[in-house]
Amino acid sequence: MTHEVLIIGGGLLGCAAAWHLARAGLAPRLIEARGINAGASGQNAGSLHFQIERRFLEPGASGQGAQIVRLNTLAIEEWAGLEEELSRPLDIHMHGGLMLAENEADLALLASKVARENELGLPTQLLSGTEARGLVPRLAPHICGAAWLAREGHANPRILADAFADAARSEGAVIETQSRLLDLRRDGESWQATIEHSGRIVTARARHVILATGHWAARVAARMGLNIPLYLAPLMMSVTDRTAPFLPYLIQHVGKRLSMKQTDDGNMVIGGGWASAPQKMADGLPDLDAPPYLVPDNLRANLEVAAGVMPCLRARSLIRSWTGMTCVSADQLPIVGEVPAAPGLFVAAGGSMFTLGPLLARMLARSIIERAMPEEIALFSAARFAHLNAFAVPS
Ligand SMILES: Cc1cc2nc3c(=O)[nH]c(=O)nc-3n(C[C@H](O)[C@H](O)[C@H](O)COP(=O)(O)OP(=O)(O)OC[C@H]3O[C@@H](n4cnc5c(N)ncnc54)[C@H](O)[C@@H]3O)c2cc1C
């Protein structure tokens, strides 16, 4: 039997794509090496950040931030409709987000960011420090301004991929866990996958294959002789003990790495792109399957940035820190679409794929169903890196 679509990876991207494809009657098969949501999709900060990210404002990153804003406006609508579409509560909170400024330089950066976003149709507003403290009285007195976006927020990363997987199954998708792709080869008009399933080796054929393997994507592609420029980003997160609810918003910082939010239970979740360190294999290369090590200096620095803008955090206890691995592409934008050197092979990885994941999965599914790349994601096309495979001989 030849499947229309075989999806490799049961994170947010793979499960959401499976749901869209199943709804269109394509009965996809999804294989996941471990369990659903075992990768970055279940370990992330859960931030729904639609303002231009801090990393896009860093030197050398000109252009990309503005480009992604257009898609963020679509992602806002995608998240707003998800609970209704999936018919279940998903802990989605879109009450607003503040990106803070601590000094004049931060404020100037924030002002130019807001102007750029407004031009592109994103309704961010520049607030004074007093106005920001009007929303969050516990902000430090030296916070001199903030960019406010009324529909930013956060969602619970522990439940979303499973919700998509359940919905996909009920529409006819076949989802298999403990099923690892070992090898993928082009065979005539279709692809042949060799899969290890609970200790047995089996094969499957498919006309289209989606590599939704997160930070494993570059290595899976390399085994097939293909170059996909995705680089590891081992990160870390922390959570404090509970306190009475006071922060219904997402907090970010324009000049420093910070994301902060409060869960329904009152815990403060703190992160913002601070690095952890990968474990190494015998040959010295990063071990993609092992959780990265926590870097104590980065943990201290992350907590210091958080307490600097929210001094009441100094009275809280840290109850857990954890690490997770994700990946960024060569130009920091996600890579989504068919790999030109390998017709029928689609990739979806890189970038802030929690925030953008539900939307990009819908677009990716559309590109297979309609056999054409949706114009909205042309910017993310894998074809922009086609030159890297000019000499590739996909096996
Ligand atoms: C600590 C941290 C914080 C983050 N915070 C945010 C945030 O706040 N907002 C945001 O937008 N993004 C955030 N991200 C990024 C976001 O989590 C990822 O971009 C997103 O989850 C990627 O989803 P995915 O489905 O592509 O990959 P994953 O969730 O990693 O799923 C890939 C799956 O593929 C499986 N797999 C791999 N190889 C194989 C194989 N050979 N065969 C079968 N299965 C295989 C894996 O087991 C895994 O389950 C964060 C990431 C981390 C690590």
Short mmCIF file of C-alpha atoms and ligand atoms in Angstrom, two decimals:
data_model
loop_
_atom_site.label_atom_id
_atom_site.label_comp_id
_atom_site.label_asym_id
_atom_site.label_seq_id
_atom_site.Cartn_x
_atom_site.Cartn_y
_atom_site.Cartn_z
CA MET A 1 0.00 0.00 0.00
CA THR A 2 1.27 3.49 -0.84
CA HIS A 3 0.17 6.24 1.56
CA GLU A 4 -0.62 9.64 0.15
CA VAL A 5 1.32 11.29 3.01
CA LEU A 6 3.77 9.92 5.58
CA ILE A 7 4.60 12.34 8.40
CA ILE A 8 7.79 11.84 10.39
CA GLY A 9 7.60 13.38 13.88
CA GLY A 10 4.79 13.71 16.40
CA GLY A 11 5.42 17.23 17.71
CA LEU A 12 3.10 20.17 17.22
CA LEU A 13 3.94 20.50 13.51
CA GLY A 14 3.49 16.85 12.62
CA CYS A 15 0.29 16.37 14.62
CA ALA A 16 -1.32 19.58 13.36
CA ALA A 17 -0.39 18.76 9.76
CA ALA A 18 -1.85 15.26 10.25
CA TRP A 19 -5.14 16.78 11.39
CA HIS A 20 -5.43 19.12 8.40
CA LEU A 21 -4.54 16.37 5.94
CA ALA A 22 -6.92 13.89 7.56
CA ARG A 23 -9.75 16.42 7.44
CA ALA A 24 -9.11 16.77 3.72
CA GLY A 25 -9.52 12.99 3.35
CA LEU A 26 -5.85 12.14 2.76
CA ALA A 27 -5.62 9.63 5.67
CA PRO A 28 -1.98 10.39 6.55
CA ARG A 29 0.25 8.05 8.53
CA LEU A 30 2.38 9.67 11.23
CA ILE A 31 5.31 7.92 12.86
CA GLU A 32 6.95 9.21 16.06
CA ALA A 33 10.17 7.77 17.45
CA ARG A 34 9.21 8.28 21.08
CA GLY A 35 5.83 9.59 22.28
CA ILE A 36 3.57 12.38 21.02
CA ASN A 37 4.89 15.79 22.18
CA ALA A 38 8.18 14.34 23.46
CA GLY A 39 10.31 16.99 21.71
CA ALA A 40 10.47 20.79 21.83
CA SER A 41 6.70 21.09 21.45
CA GLY A 42 6.26 19.78 24.98
CA GLN A 43 9.25 21.55 26.55
CA ASN A 44 8.86 25.12 25.39
CA ALA A 45 7.81 28.33 27.10
CA GLY A 46 4.36 28.39 25.53
CA SER A 47 4.71 32.07 24.63
CA LEU A 48 2.51 33.37 21.83
CA HIS A 49 4.72 36.28 20.84
CA PHE A 50 3.51 38.25 17.86
CA GLN A 51 5.62 41.39 18.29
CA ILE A 52 8.94 41.46 16.41
CA GLU A 53 11.21 39.23 18.48
CA ARG A 54 14.28 40.56 20.24
CA ARG A 55 16.56 38.30 18.15
CA PHE A 56 15.31 39.99 14.96
CA LEU A 57 16.36 43.36 16.36
CA GLU A 58 19.95 42.29 16.99
CA PRO A 59 22.73 43.59 14.72
CA GLY A 60 22.90 41.64 11.46
CA ALA A 61 19.24 40.59 11.56
CA SER A 62 17.79 43.40 9.48
CA GLY A 63 14.71 42.61 7.48
CA GLN A 64 13.56 39.29 8.82
CA GLY A 65 11.64 40.68 11.78
CA ALA A 66 9.48 42.83 9.59
CA GLN A 67 8.84 39.98 7.19
CA ILE A 68 7.59 37.69 9.90
CA VAL A 69 5.11 40.28 11.24
CA ARG A 70 2.80 39.69 8.29
CA LEU A 71 2.55 36.03 9.20
CA ASN A 72 2.16 36.81 12.89
CA THR A 73 -1.05 38.69 12.16
CA LEU A 74 -2.42 35.49 10.58
CA ALA A 75 -1.11 33.42 13.50
CA ILE A 76 -3.12 35.56 15.94
CA GLU A 77 -6.34 34.58 14.15
CA GLU A 78 -5.23 30.95 13.98
CA TRP A 79 -4.75 30.74 17.78
CA ALA A 80 -7.94 32.66 18.47
CA GLY A 81 -10.00 30.01 16.66
CA LEU A 82 -8.21 26.84 17.83
CA GLU A 83 -10.27 25.90 20.90
CA GLU A 84 -13.44 26.11 18.87
CA GLU A 85 -11.97 24.19 15.93
CA LEU A 86 -10.58 21.41 18.11
CA SER A 87 -13.66 21.51 20.39
CA ARG A 88 -11.69 21.46 23.65
CA PRO A 89 -10.09 23.86 26.12
CA LEU A 90 -6.38 24.37 25.42
CA ASP A 91 -5.30 26.85 28.15
CA ILE A 92 -4.93 29.57 25.51
CA HIS A 93 -4.64 33.02 27.11
CA MET A 94 -4.49 35.94 24.73
CA HIS A 95 -4.98 38.81 27.18
CA GLY A 96 -2.04 40.84 25.92
CA GLY A 97 1.72 41.14 25.99
CA LEU A 98 4.22 43.78 27.07
CA MET A 99 7.73 44.18 25.69
CA LEU A 100 9.61 46.25 28.26
CA ALA A 101 12.21 49.02 28.02
CA GLU A 102 14.57 49.72 30.94
CA ASN A 103 16.49 52.71 29.56
CA GLU A 104 16.54 55.35 26.82
CA ALA A 105 18.29 53.07 24.30
CA ASP A 106 15.67 50.35 24.86
CA LEU A 107 12.93 52.93 24.47
CA ALA A 108 14.30 54.20 21.14
CA LEU A 109 14.47 50.61 19.84
CA LEU A 110 10.94 49.97 21.04
CA ALA A 111 9.63 53.14 19.36
CA SER A 112 11.15 52.22 15.99
CA LYS A 113 9.87 48.65 16.37
CA VAL A 114 6.32 49.85 17.09
CA ALA A 115 6.41 52.24 14.12
CA ARG A 116 7.53 49.41 11.83
CA GLU A 117 4.89 47.03 13.19
CA ASN A 118 2.11 49.60 12.79
CA GLU A 119 3.16 50.16 9.17
CA LEU A 120 2.83 46.41 8.62
CA GLY A 121 -0.62 46.29 10.20
CA LEU A 122 0.26 44.98 13.69
CA PRO A 123 -1.51 47.25 16.22
CA THR A 124 1.21 47.51 18.89
CA GLN A 125 1.10 50.61 21.09
CA LEU A 126 3.93 52.41 22.82
CA LEU A 127 3.21 52.88 26.54
CA SER A 128 5.01 55.03 29.09
CA GLY A 129 6.45 53.39 32.19
CA THR A 130 3.49 54.70 34.19
CA GLU A 131 1.02 53.23 31.71
CA ALA A 132 2.85 49.89 31.78
CA ARG A 133 2.70 49.86 35.60
CA GLY A 134 -1.00 50.70 35.29
CA LEU A 135 -1.37 47.27 33.65
CA VAL A 136 1.17 45.45 35.86
CA PRO A 137 1.68 47.39 39.10
CA ARG A 138 4.52 45.07 40.19
CA LEU A 139 6.85 46.17 37.38
CA ALA A 140 10.02 47.84 38.66
CA PRO A 141 9.84 51.64 39.03
CA HIS A 142 12.67 52.16 36.49
CA ILE A 143 10.74 50.51 33.60
CA CYS A 144 10.44 53.52 31.31
CA GLY A 145 8.16 52.18 28.60
CA ALA A 146 6.67 49.13 26.92
CA ALA A 147 5.19 48.00 23.65
CA TRP A 148 1.71 46.59 24.22
CA LEU A 149 -0.06 44.14 21.93
CA ALA A 150 -3.55 43.30 23.10
CA ARG A 151 -3.71 39.78 21.63
CA GLU A 152 -0.36 38.34 22.67
CA GLY A 153 -0.32 35.70 25.35
CA HIS A 154 0.52 32.10 26.09
CA ALA A 155 -0.80 28.58 25.87
CA ASN A 156 -0.08 25.28 27.56
CA PRO A 157 2.56 23.38 25.55
CA ARG A 158 1.85 20.13 27.38
CA ILE A 159 -1.55 19.58 25.77
CA LEU A 160 -1.64 21.06 22.28
CA ALA A 161 0.14 18.40 20.20
CA ASP A 162 -1.92 15.66 21.86
CA ALA A 163 -5.10 17.60 21.08
CA PHE A 164 -4.10 17.76 17.41
CA ALA A 165 -3.15 14.05 17.42
CA ASP A 166 -6.52 13.04 18.92
CA ALA A 167 -8.36 15.20 16.38
CA ALA A 168 -6.27 13.73 13.54
CA ARG A 169 -7.03 10.14 14.65
CA SER A 170 -10.73 10.87 14.78
CA GLU A 171 -10.52 12.08 11.16
CA GLY A 172 -8.81 8.90 10.01
CA ALA A 173 -5.07 9.55 10.48
CA VAL A 174 -2.94 6.60 11.61
CA ILE A 175 -0.54 7.65 14.38
CA GLU A 176 2.17 5.29 15.59
CA THR A 177 4.49 6.03 18.50
CA GLN A 178 7.76 4.16 19.22
CA SER A 179 8.25 4.21 15.43
CA ARG A 180 11.56 5.66 14.28
CA LEU A 181 12.43 6.49 10.69
CA LEU A 182 15.76 4.79 9.92
CA ASP A 183 16.04 5.41 6.21
CA LEU A 184 14.16 7.20 3.44
CA ARG A 185 14.74 6.65 -0.27
CA ARG A 186 13.16 7.86 -3.46
CA ASP A 187 11.74 4.90 -5.39
CA GLY A 188 10.18 5.86 -8.70
CA GLU A 189 7.30 8.27 -8.08
CA SER A 190 7.14 7.58 -4.34
CA TRP A 191 9.26 7.33 -1.21
CA GLN A 192 10.21 4.19 0.67
CA ALA A 193 10.71 4.54 4.40
CA THR A 194 12.45 2.01 6.61
CA ILE A 195 10.98 2.19 10.10
CA GLU A 196 11.91 0.60 13.40
CA HIS A 197 8.67 -0.07 15.22
CA SER A 198 8.89 -1.52 18.72
CA GLY A 199 12.06 -3.43 17.80
CA ARG A 200 10.82 -4.66 14.38
CA ILE A 201 11.98 -3.29 11.01
CA VAL A 202 9.13 -2.49 8.61
CA THR A 203 8.82 -0.50 5.39
CA ALA A 204 6.22 1.98 4.19
CA ARG A 205 5.68 3.72 0.87
CA ALA A 206 4.30 7.23 0.43
CA ARG A 207 3.83 9.76 -2.36
CA HIS A 208 4.58 12.68 -0.04
CA VAL A 209 6.75 12.74 3.08
CA ILE A 210 6.77 15.53 5.68
CA LEU A 211 9.90 15.81 7.80
CA ALA A 212 8.48 17.33 10.99
CA THR A 213 11.38 16.13 13.06
CA GLY A 214 12.27 19.41 14.79
CA HIS A 215 15.97 19.73 15.58
CA TRP A 216 16.60 16.26 14.15
CA ALA A 217 15.54 17.44 10.65
CA ALA A 218 19.00 18.46 9.40
CA ARG A 219 20.53 15.16 10.45
CA VAL A 220 17.70 13.06 8.98
CA ALA A 221 18.08 14.99 5.70
CA ALA A 222 21.88 14.62 5.77
CA ARG A 223 21.48 10.84 5.90
CA MET A 224 19.70 11.18 2.55
CA GLY A 225 22.48 13.35 1.13
CA LEU A 226 20.46 16.58 1.47
CA ASN A 227 21.56 19.83 3.10
CA ILE A 228 18.99 21.72 5.15
CA PRO A 229 20.57 24.65 7.03
CA LEU A 230 19.13 24.17 10.50
CA TYR A 231 21.31 24.64 13.57
CA LEU A 232 20.81 23.42 17.12
CA ALA A 233 19.51 25.78 19.79
CA PRO A 234 19.64 24.10 23.21
CA LEU A 235 17.62 26.27 25.62
CA MET A 236 16.37 26.29 29.19
CA MET A 237 13.28 27.28 31.17
CA SER A 238 12.47 27.78 34.85
CA VAL A 239 9.37 27.88 37.02
CA THR A 240 8.84 29.32 40.50
CA ASP A 241 6.48 28.31 43.28
CA ARG A 242 2.90 29.58 43.24
CA THR A 243 1.79 33.03 44.16
CA ALA A 244 -1.56 34.81 43.99
CA PRO A 245 -2.47 35.68 40.38
CA PHE A 246 -1.20 39.13 39.34
CA LEU A 247 0.12 38.72 35.78
CA PRO A 248 -2.43 37.91 33.07
CA TYR A 249 0.01 39.03 30.34
CA LEU A 250 3.11 37.82 28.51
CA ILE A 251 6.21 39.81 29.44
CA GLN A 252 9.20 40.20 27.09
CA HIS A 253 12.14 42.62 27.06
CA VAL A 254 13.32 44.60 24.05
CA GLY A 255 17.01 44.63 25.03
CA LYS A 256 17.49 41.45 27.07
CA ARG A 257 16.52 37.82 26.78
CA LEU A 258 13.32 37.40 28.78
CA SER A 259 9.93 35.78 28.59
CA MET A 260 7.73 35.61 31.65
CA LYS A 261 4.15 34.62 32.38
CA GLN A 262 1.99 33.27 35.18
CA THR A 263 0.14 29.97 34.91
CA ASP A 264 -3.44 29.44 36.06
CA ASP A 265 -1.99 27.78 39.18
CA GLY A 266 0.05 30.90 40.00
CA ASN A 267 3.54 29.65 39.05
CA MET A 268 5.83 32.08 37.23
CA VAL A 269 7.39 30.60 34.08
CA ILE A 270 10.66 32.30 33.14
CA GLY A 271 12.82 31.92 30.04
CA GLY A 272 13.55 33.94 26.94
CA GLY A 273 16.12 32.12 24.85
CA TRP A 274 18.92 31.43 27.36
CA ALA A 275 21.26 28.68 26.20
CA SER A 276 21.80 25.27 27.74
CA ALA A 277 24.64 22.99 26.54
CA PRO A 278 24.19 19.80 24.51
CA GLN A 279 25.47 16.49 25.78
CA LYS A 280 28.14 15.05 23.48
CA MET A 281 28.40 11.67 21.82
CA ALA A 282 31.63 9.64 21.70
CA ASP A 283 32.66 11.43 18.47
CA GLY A 284 32.19 14.87 20.07
CA LEU A 285 29.04 15.76 18.13
CA PRO A 286 25.94 16.90 20.06
CA ASP A 287 23.67 14.09 21.18
CA LEU A 288 20.30 15.01 19.70
CA ASP A 289 18.41 12.50 21.84
CA ALA A 290 19.77 13.52 25.25
CA PRO A 291 18.49 16.50 27.26
CA PRO A 292 21.05 19.35 27.25
CA TYR A 293 22.86 20.37 30.45
CA LEU A 294 21.72 23.39 32.40
CA VAL A 295 24.32 26.21 32.37
CA PRO A 296 24.30 27.64 35.93
CA ASP A 297 25.62 31.10 34.90
CA ASN A 298 22.86 31.43 32.30
CA LEU A 299 20.24 30.33 34.81
CA ARG A 300 21.41 32.97 37.29
CA ALA A 301 21.52 35.65 34.58
CA ASN A 302 18.02 34.75 33.30
CA LEU A 303 16.55 34.95 36.82
CA GLU A 304 18.37 38.24 37.43
CA VAL A 305 16.84 39.81 34.29
CA ALA A 306 13.41 38.62 35.44
CA ALA A 307 13.79 39.92 38.99
CA GLY A 308 15.26 43.16 37.63
CA VAL A 309 12.00 44.03 35.91
CA MET A 310 9.74 42.35 38.50
CA PRO A 311 11.40 42.74 41.95
CA CYS A 312 8.68 40.74 43.75
CA LEU A 313 10.20 37.61 42.16
CA ARG A 314 13.10 37.82 44.62
CA ALA A 315 10.68 36.48 47.25
CA ARG A 316 9.77 33.44 45.15
CA SER A 317 11.46 30.01 45.18
CA LEU A 318 12.67 28.32 42.05
CA ILE A 319 11.02 24.89 41.97
CA ARG A 320 12.26 23.51 38.64
CA SER A 321 14.44 24.31 35.67
CA TRP A 322 14.50 22.21 32.53
CA THR A 323 16.20 22.14 29.16
CA GLY A 324 14.99 21.50 25.64
CA MET A 325 16.43 21.52 22.16
CA THR A 326 15.15 23.38 19.14
CA CYS A 327 16.70 24.69 15.94
CA VAL A 328 17.09 27.91 13.95
CA SER A 329 17.68 28.22 10.22
CA ALA A 330 20.52 30.06 8.48
CA ASP A 331 18.40 33.22 8.10
CA GLN A 332 16.36 32.68 11.31
CA LEU A 333 13.11 32.19 9.40
CA PRO A 334 11.36 28.81 9.47
CA ILE A 335 11.91 26.46 6.54
CA VAL A 336 8.55 25.16 5.33
CA GLY A 337 7.82 23.47 2.04
CA GLU A 338 9.01 21.02 -0.60
CA VAL A 339 12.75 20.45 -0.95
CA PRO A 340 13.48 21.23 -4.63
CA ALA A 341 16.16 18.52 -4.92
CA ALA A 342 13.77 15.88 -3.55
CA PRO A 343 10.28 16.17 -5.10
CA GLY A 344 7.60 14.99 -2.71
CA LEU A 345 9.74 15.61 0.38
CA PHE A 346 8.49 18.46 2.55
CA VAL A 347 10.22 19.97 5.56
CA ALA A 348 8.83 22.12 8.38
CA ALA A 349 11.30 23.24 11.04
CA GLY A 350 13.15 26.17 12.58
CA GLY A 351 12.05 29.36 14.25
CA SER A 352 9.32 29.97 16.80
CA MET A 353 7.24 27.01 15.86
CA PHE A 354 5.01 27.04 18.91
CA THR A 355 3.65 30.49 18.03
CA LEU A 356 3.66 29.81 14.30
CA GLY A 357 3.21 26.02 14.36
CA PRO A 358 -0.59 25.76 14.05
CA LEU A 359 -0.65 28.22 11.15
CA LEU A 360 2.36 26.77 9.33
CA ALA A 361 1.01 23.24 9.68
CA ARG A 362 -2.24 24.39 8.04
CA MET A 363 -0.27 26.05 5.22
CA LEU A 364 1.97 23.02 4.75
CA ALA A 365 -1.04 20.72 4.51
CA ARG A 366 -2.59 23.12 2.00
CA SER A 367 0.54 22.99 -0.14
CA ILE A 368 0.12 19.21 -0.41
CA ILE A 369 -3.66 19.22 -0.84
CA GLU A 370 -3.65 22.00 -3.45
CA ARG A 371 -0.26 21.01 -4.92
CA ALA A 372 0.88 24.62 -4.72
CA MET A 373 2.76 26.63 -2.14
CA PRO A 374 0.40 29.11 -0.40
CA GLU A 375 1.53 32.61 -1.21
CA GLU A 376 1.43 33.52 2.53
CA ILE A 377 4.45 31.30 3.29
CA ALA A 378 6.45 31.78 0.09
CA LEU A 379 9.00 33.60 2.26
CA PHE A 380 9.71 30.39 4.17
CA SER A 381 10.10 28.21 1.11
CA ALA A 382 12.83 25.54 1.26
CA ALA A 383 13.67 26.70 -2.29
CA ARG A 384 15.57 29.68 -0.88
CA PHE A 385 18.28 27.19 0.12
CA ALA A 386 18.11 25.17 -3.12
CA HIS A 387 21.71 26.19 -3.95
CA LEU A 388 22.94 24.12 -1.00
CA ASN A 389 21.78 21.00 -2.80
CA ALA A 390 23.17 21.94 -6.22
CA PHE A 391 25.63 19.06 -5.98
CA ALA A 392 23.49 16.71 -3.90
CA VAL A 393 22.64 13.25 -5.15
CA PRO A 394 19.68 12.31 -2.93
CA SER A 395 19.84 8.61 -2.14
C1 LIG B 1 13.05 25.60 25.92
C2 LIG B 1 12.32 26.03 24.67
C3 LIG B 1 11.48 27.13 24.73
C4 LIG B 1 10.78 27.53 23.58
N1 LIG B 1 9.86 28.54 23.69
C5 LIG B 1 9.08 28.85 22.63
C6 LIG B 1 8.06 29.81 22.76
O1 LIG B 1 7.80 30.31 23.85
N2 LIG B 1 7.32 30.14 21.66
C7 LIG B 1 7.58 29.57 20.44
O2 LIG B 1 6.94 29.94 19.47
N3 LIG B 1 8.52 28.61 20.29
C8 LIG B 1 9.26 28.22 21.36
N4 LIG B 1 10.19 27.23 21.24
C9 LIG B 1 10.36 26.57 19.93
C10 LIG B 1 9.26 25.51 19.73
O3 LIG B 1 9.12 24.73 20.87
C11 LIG B 1 9.62 24.63 18.54
O4 LIG B 1 9.89 25.46 17.41
C12 LIG B 1 8.47 23.69 18.18
O5 LIG B 1 7.99 23.02 19.31
C13 LIG B 1 8.93 22.69 17.13
O6 LIG B 1 7.89 21.75 16.91
P1 LIG B 1 8.15 20.53 15.95
O7 LIG B 1 6.88 19.77 15.87
O8 LIG B 1 8.74 21.03 14.68
O9 LIG B 1 9.33 19.70 16.66
P2 LIG B 1 9.33 18.76 17.95
O10 LIG B 1 8.30 19.14 18.93
O11 LIG B 1 10.74 18.73 18.45
O12 LIG B 1 8.91 17.35 17.37
C14 LIG B 1 9.76 16.59 16.56
C15 LIG B 1 9.44 15.12 16.81
O13 LIG B 1 10.10 14.33 15.83
C16 LIG B 1 10.44 13.11 16.44
N5 LIG B 1 11.51 12.48 15.64
C17 LIG B 1 12.78 12.92 15.47
N6 LIG B 1 13.46 12.08 14.66
C18 LIG B 1 12.59 11.10 14.32
C19 LIG B 1 12.70 9.92 13.52
N7 LIG B 1 13.87 9.58 12.90
N8 LIG B 1 11.62 9.12 13.38
C20 LIG B 1 10.44 9.44 13.98
N9 LIG B 1 10.29 10.54 14.77
C21 LIG B 1 11.35 11.35 14.93
C22 LIG B 1 10.89 13.50 17.83
O14 LIG B 1 10.84 12.43 18.75
C23 LIG B 1 9.92 14.63 18.18
O15 LIG B 1 8.80 14.18 18.92
C24 LIG B 1 10.94 26.83 22.36
C25 LIG B 1 11.80 25.72 22.31
C26 LIG B 1 12.46 25.30 23.45
C27 LIG B 1 13.34 24.09 23.38
#
